[in-house]
mmCIF file of C-alpha atoms in Angstrom:
data_model
loop_
_atom_site.group_PDB
_atom_site.id
_atom_site.type_symbol
_atom_site.label_atom_id
_atom_site.label_comp_id
_atom_site.label_asym_id
_atom_site.label_seq_id
_atom_site.Cartn_x
_atom_site.Cartn_y
_atom_site.Cartn_z
ATOM 1 C CA MET A 29 90.938 42.255 -207.376
ATOM 2 C CA ASP A 30 92.607 45.577 -206.662
ATOM 3 C CA LEU A 31 90.391 48.641 -207.116
ATOM 4 C CA GLY A 32 93.224 51.069 -206.473
ATOM 5 C CA SER A 33 94.098 53.770 -208.968
ATOM 6 C CA LYS A 34 97.152 51.783 -210.059
ATOM 7 C CA TYR A 35 94.879 49.293 -211.856
ATOM 8 C CA ALA A 36 91.969 51.609 -212.716
ATOM 9 C CA VAL A 37 92.631 51.717 -216.464
ATOM 10 C CA GLY A 38 93.064 47.938 -216.662
ATOM 11 C CA ASN A 39 89.912 47.328 -214.623
ATOM 12 C CA LEU A 40 88.003 49.774 -216.832
ATOM 13 C CA LEU A 41 89.220 47.982 -219.973
ATOM 14 C CA ILE A 42 88.144 44.614 -218.583
ATOM 15 C CA PHE A 43 84.736 46.037 -217.664
ATOM 16 C CA LEU A 44 84.332 47.556 -221.150
ATOM 17 C CA ALA A 45 85.342 44.244 -222.746
ATOM 18 C CA ILE A 46 82.674 42.399 -220.736
ATOM 19 C CA VAL A 47 80.017 44.982 -221.639
ATOM 20 C CA GLY A 48 81.109 44.871 -225.292
ATOM 21 C CA ASN A 49 80.916 41.081 -225.335
ATOM 22 C CA ALA A 50 77.429 41.131 -223.817
ATOM 23 C CA TYR A 51 76.299 43.742 -226.341
ATOM 24 C CA TYR A 52 77.797 41.698 -229.191
ATOM 25 C CA ASN A 53 76.069 38.476 -228.061
ATOM 26 C CA VAL A 54 72.647 40.093 -227.659
ATOM 27 C CA GLY A 55 73.063 42.130 -230.850
ATOM 28 C CA CYS A 56 74.053 39.029 -232.806
ATOM 29 C CA LYS A 57 71.002 37.199 -231.488
ATOM 30 C CA LYS A 58 68.796 39.923 -232.952
ATOM 31 C CA VAL A 59 70.719 40.071 -236.242
ATOM 32 C CA ALA A 60 70.685 36.256 -236.521
ATOM 33 C CA GLU A 61 67.025 36.453 -237.491
ATOM 34 C CA ARG A 62 67.980 38.144 -240.794
ATOM 35 C CA PHE A 63 71.312 36.543 -241.778
ATOM 36 C CA THR A 64 72.732 33.052 -242.125
ATOM 37 C CA GLU A 65 75.583 31.908 -239.908
ATOM 38 C CA MET A 66 78.041 32.167 -242.806
ATOM 39 C CA GLU A 67 76.962 35.736 -243.567
ATOM 40 C CA MET A 68 77.355 36.696 -239.921
ATOM 41 C CA VAL A 69 80.890 35.276 -239.792
ATOM 42 C CA PHE A 70 81.771 37.096 -243.011
ATOM 43 C CA TYR A 71 80.379 40.483 -241.930
ATOM 44 C CA THR A 72 81.835 40.211 -238.419
ATOM 45 C CA TYR A 73 85.338 39.585 -239.721
ATOM 46 C CA LEU A 74 84.989 42.141 -242.503
ATOM 47 C CA VAL A 75 84.272 44.831 -239.901
ATOM 48 C CA LEU A 76 87.145 43.592 -237.726
ATOM 49 C CA VAL A 77 89.624 43.670 -240.617
ATOM 50 C CA ILE A 78 88.542 47.183 -241.567
ATOM 51 C CA MET A 79 88.817 48.402 -237.971
ATOM 52 C CA LEU A 80 92.008 46.606 -236.949
ATOM 53 C CA THR A 81 94.204 46.845 -240.070
ATOM 54 C CA PRO A 82 95.072 50.513 -239.459
ATOM 55 C CA MET A 83 95.990 49.679 -235.854
ATOM 56 C CA VAL A 84 98.241 46.798 -236.940
ATOM 57 C CA LEU A 85 99.931 49.016 -239.528
ATOM 58 C CA TYR A 86 100.465 51.736 -236.914
ATOM 59 C CA TYR A 87 101.576 49.640 -233.914
ATOM 60 C CA GLU A 88 103.283 46.758 -235.762
ATOM 61 C CA PRO A 89 104.556 48.240 -239.047
ATOM 62 C CA ALA A 90 107.177 45.507 -239.524
ATOM 63 C CA MET A 91 104.675 42.669 -239.043
ATOM 64 C CA PHE A 92 104.136 41.922 -242.721
ATOM 65 C CA ALA A 93 107.905 41.884 -243.353
ATOM 66 C CA ARG A 94 108.184 38.949 -240.904
ATOM 67 C CA VAL A 95 105.625 36.759 -242.700
ATOM 68 C CA PRO A 96 108.161 35.089 -245.060
ATOM 69 C CA HIS A 97 110.149 33.968 -242.001
ATOM 70 C CA PHE A 98 107.266 32.090 -240.343
ATOM 71 C CA THR A 99 108.031 28.451 -239.524
ATOM 72 C CA THR A 100 105.876 25.450 -240.398
ATOM 73 C CA LYS A 101 104.715 25.337 -236.769
ATOM 74 C CA THR A 102 103.616 28.976 -237.013
ATOM 75 C CA TRP A 103 101.604 28.290 -240.183
ATOM 76 C CA LEU A 104 100.058 25.156 -238.635
ATOM 77 C CA GLY A 105 99.090 27.124 -235.530
ATOM 78 C CA MET A 106 97.556 29.935 -237.568
ATOM 79 C CA ALA A 107 95.733 27.488 -239.856
ATOM 80 C CA SER A 108 94.263 25.553 -236.921
ATOM 81 C CA LEU A 109 93.212 28.773 -235.170
ATOM 82 C CA THR A 110 91.647 30.068 -238.375
ATOM 83 C CA LEU A 111 89.768 26.874 -239.129
ATOM 84 C CA PHE A 112 88.670 25.804 -235.660
ATOM 85 C CA HIS A 113 88.506 28.960 -233.546
ATOM 86 C CA ASN A 114 87.802 31.725 -236.026
ATOM 87 C CA PHE A 115 85.590 29.857 -238.484
ATOM 88 C CA LEU A 116 83.948 26.628 -237.300
ATOM 89 C CA SER A 117 83.424 27.754 -233.706
ATOM 90 C CA MET A 118 81.883 31.028 -234.888
ATOM 91 C CA LEU A 119 79.552 29.186 -237.290
ATOM 92 C CA LEU A 120 78.489 26.967 -234.410
ATOM 93 C CA PHE A 121 78.182 29.994 -232.094
ATOM 94 C CA PHE A 122 75.854 31.833 -234.506
ATOM 95 C CA TRP A 123 73.830 28.692 -235.193
ATOM 96 C CA VAL A 124 73.325 27.922 -231.478
ATOM 97 C CA LEU A 125 72.517 31.582 -230.805
ATOM 98 C CA LYS A 126 69.338 31.146 -232.866
ATOM 99 C CA PHE A 127 68.033 28.479 -230.460
ATOM 100 C CA LEU A 128 69.389 29.343 -227.001
ATOM 101 C CA ASP A 129 69.471 32.343 -224.719
ATOM 102 C CA ALA A 130 72.404 34.725 -225.302
ATOM 103 C CA THR A 131 73.625 34.225 -221.721
ATOM 104 C CA GLN A 132 73.769 30.470 -222.112
ATOM 105 C CA VAL A 133 75.595 30.739 -225.438
ATOM 106 C CA ALA A 134 78.083 33.181 -223.893
ATOM 107 C CA LEU A 135 79.202 30.383 -221.585
ATOM 108 C CA SER A 136 80.735 28.733 -224.638
ATOM 109 C CA ASN A 137 83.429 31.435 -224.544
ATOM 110 C CA TYR A 138 84.832 29.716 -221.463
ATOM 111 C CA MET A 139 85.232 26.503 -223.437
ATOM 112 C CA VAL A 140 87.880 28.130 -225.650
ATOM 113 C CA SER A 141 90.535 27.550 -222.997
ATOM 114 C CA PHE A 142 89.408 23.949 -222.478
ATOM 115 C CA LEU A 143 89.401 23.133 -226.200
ATOM 116 C CA GLY A 144 92.665 24.987 -226.774
ATOM 117 C CA LEU A 145 94.535 22.524 -224.554
ATOM 118 C CA PRO A 146 94.218 19.429 -226.754
ATOM 119 C CA ILE A 147 94.653 21.473 -229.926
ATOM 120 C CA SER A 148 97.928 22.914 -228.646
ATOM 121 C CA ALA A 149 99.090 19.445 -227.586
ATOM 122 C CA PHE A 150 98.157 17.545 -230.744
ATOM 123 C CA VAL A 151 98.683 20.146 -233.456
ATOM 124 C CA LEU A 152 101.645 22.081 -232.071
ATOM 125 C CA GLY A 153 103.246 19.387 -229.929
ATOM 126 C CA GLU A 154 103.000 21.458 -226.731
ATOM 127 C CA ARG A 155 103.467 19.694 -223.399
ATOM 128 C CA LEU A 156 100.558 20.057 -221.003
ATOM 129 C CA SER A 157 101.282 20.501 -217.326
ATOM 130 C CA LEU A 158 99.073 18.975 -214.665
ATOM 131 C CA GLN A 159 98.021 22.500 -213.706
ATOM 132 C CA SER A 160 96.826 23.191 -217.293
ATOM 133 C CA VAL A 161 94.826 19.965 -217.446
ATOM 134 C CA VAL A 162 93.237 20.555 -214.024
ATOM 135 C CA GLY A 163 92.424 24.155 -214.981
ATOM 136 C CA GLY A 164 90.847 23.015 -218.249
ATOM 137 C CA LEU A 165 88.768 20.402 -216.440
ATOM 138 C CA LEU A 166 87.621 23.007 -213.890
ATOM 139 C CA VAL A 167 86.463 25.244 -216.751
ATOM 140 C CA LEU A 168 84.590 22.314 -218.321
ATOM 141 C CA VAL A 169 82.906 21.267 -215.057
ATOM 142 C CA ALA A 170 81.969 24.858 -214.130
ATOM 143 C CA THR A 171 80.504 25.489 -217.592
ATOM 144 C CA LEU A 172 78.502 22.269 -217.478
ATOM 145 C CA ILE A 173 77.181 23.059 -213.994
ATOM 146 C CA LEU A 174 76.145 26.576 -215.028
ATOM 147 C CA THR A 175 74.481 25.262 -218.181
ATOM 148 C CA ILE A 176 72.567 22.539 -216.330
ATOM 149 C CA VAL A 177 71.448 24.882 -213.537
ATOM 150 C CA ASP A 178 70.414 27.562 -216.055
ATOM 151 C CA HIS A 179 68.484 25.005 -218.128
ATOM 152 C CA ARG A 180 66.676 23.618 -215.060
ATOM 153 C CA THR A 181 65.802 27.126 -213.875
ATOM 154 C CA TYR A 182 64.463 27.993 -217.339
ATOM 155 C CA ARG A 183 62.447 24.751 -217.488
ATOM 156 C CA ASN A 184 60.984 25.339 -213.990
ATOM 157 C CA THR A 185 60.071 28.919 -214.944
ATOM 158 C CA LEU A 186 58.209 27.614 -217.985
ATOM 159 C CA LYS A 187 56.299 25.109 -215.822
ATOM 160 C CA LEU A 188 55.284 27.838 -213.372
ATOM 161 C CA ASN A 189 54.045 30.118 -216.168
ATOM 162 C CA THR A 190 51.828 27.441 -217.727
#
């Protein structure tokens, strides 16, 4: 980590992204009491489309002209991302958020890289390096350890309070 002025804007953006993610997770936990998982996915992506479409049109004006030239692999990749990452995982995320602490559910964000490895290999035919597999396994083990430790701490706290 370099806290020099050369990386100040990047470090600030990373910090703001972490704060925004925490706010989103806690906010969604509160909103989850009023809406179904499907409604939350719909409203989340509706807001994102409204906010991001002008940016795409401004920064990537030729993007939509390239759509007819997409390959079958591109469409398969986008379809698998849409179905698994953007839809099913978000439904599961909002459902689990109703039962678990927001911090514990936020750990599932780290599983995206682990689950992306087999999807990229099987769906897109990507070759996985040993470094990718080891990195994915480290993410899985670290997430499991944090989840188990957090659950045991929570359980012990409940025992002490009763």
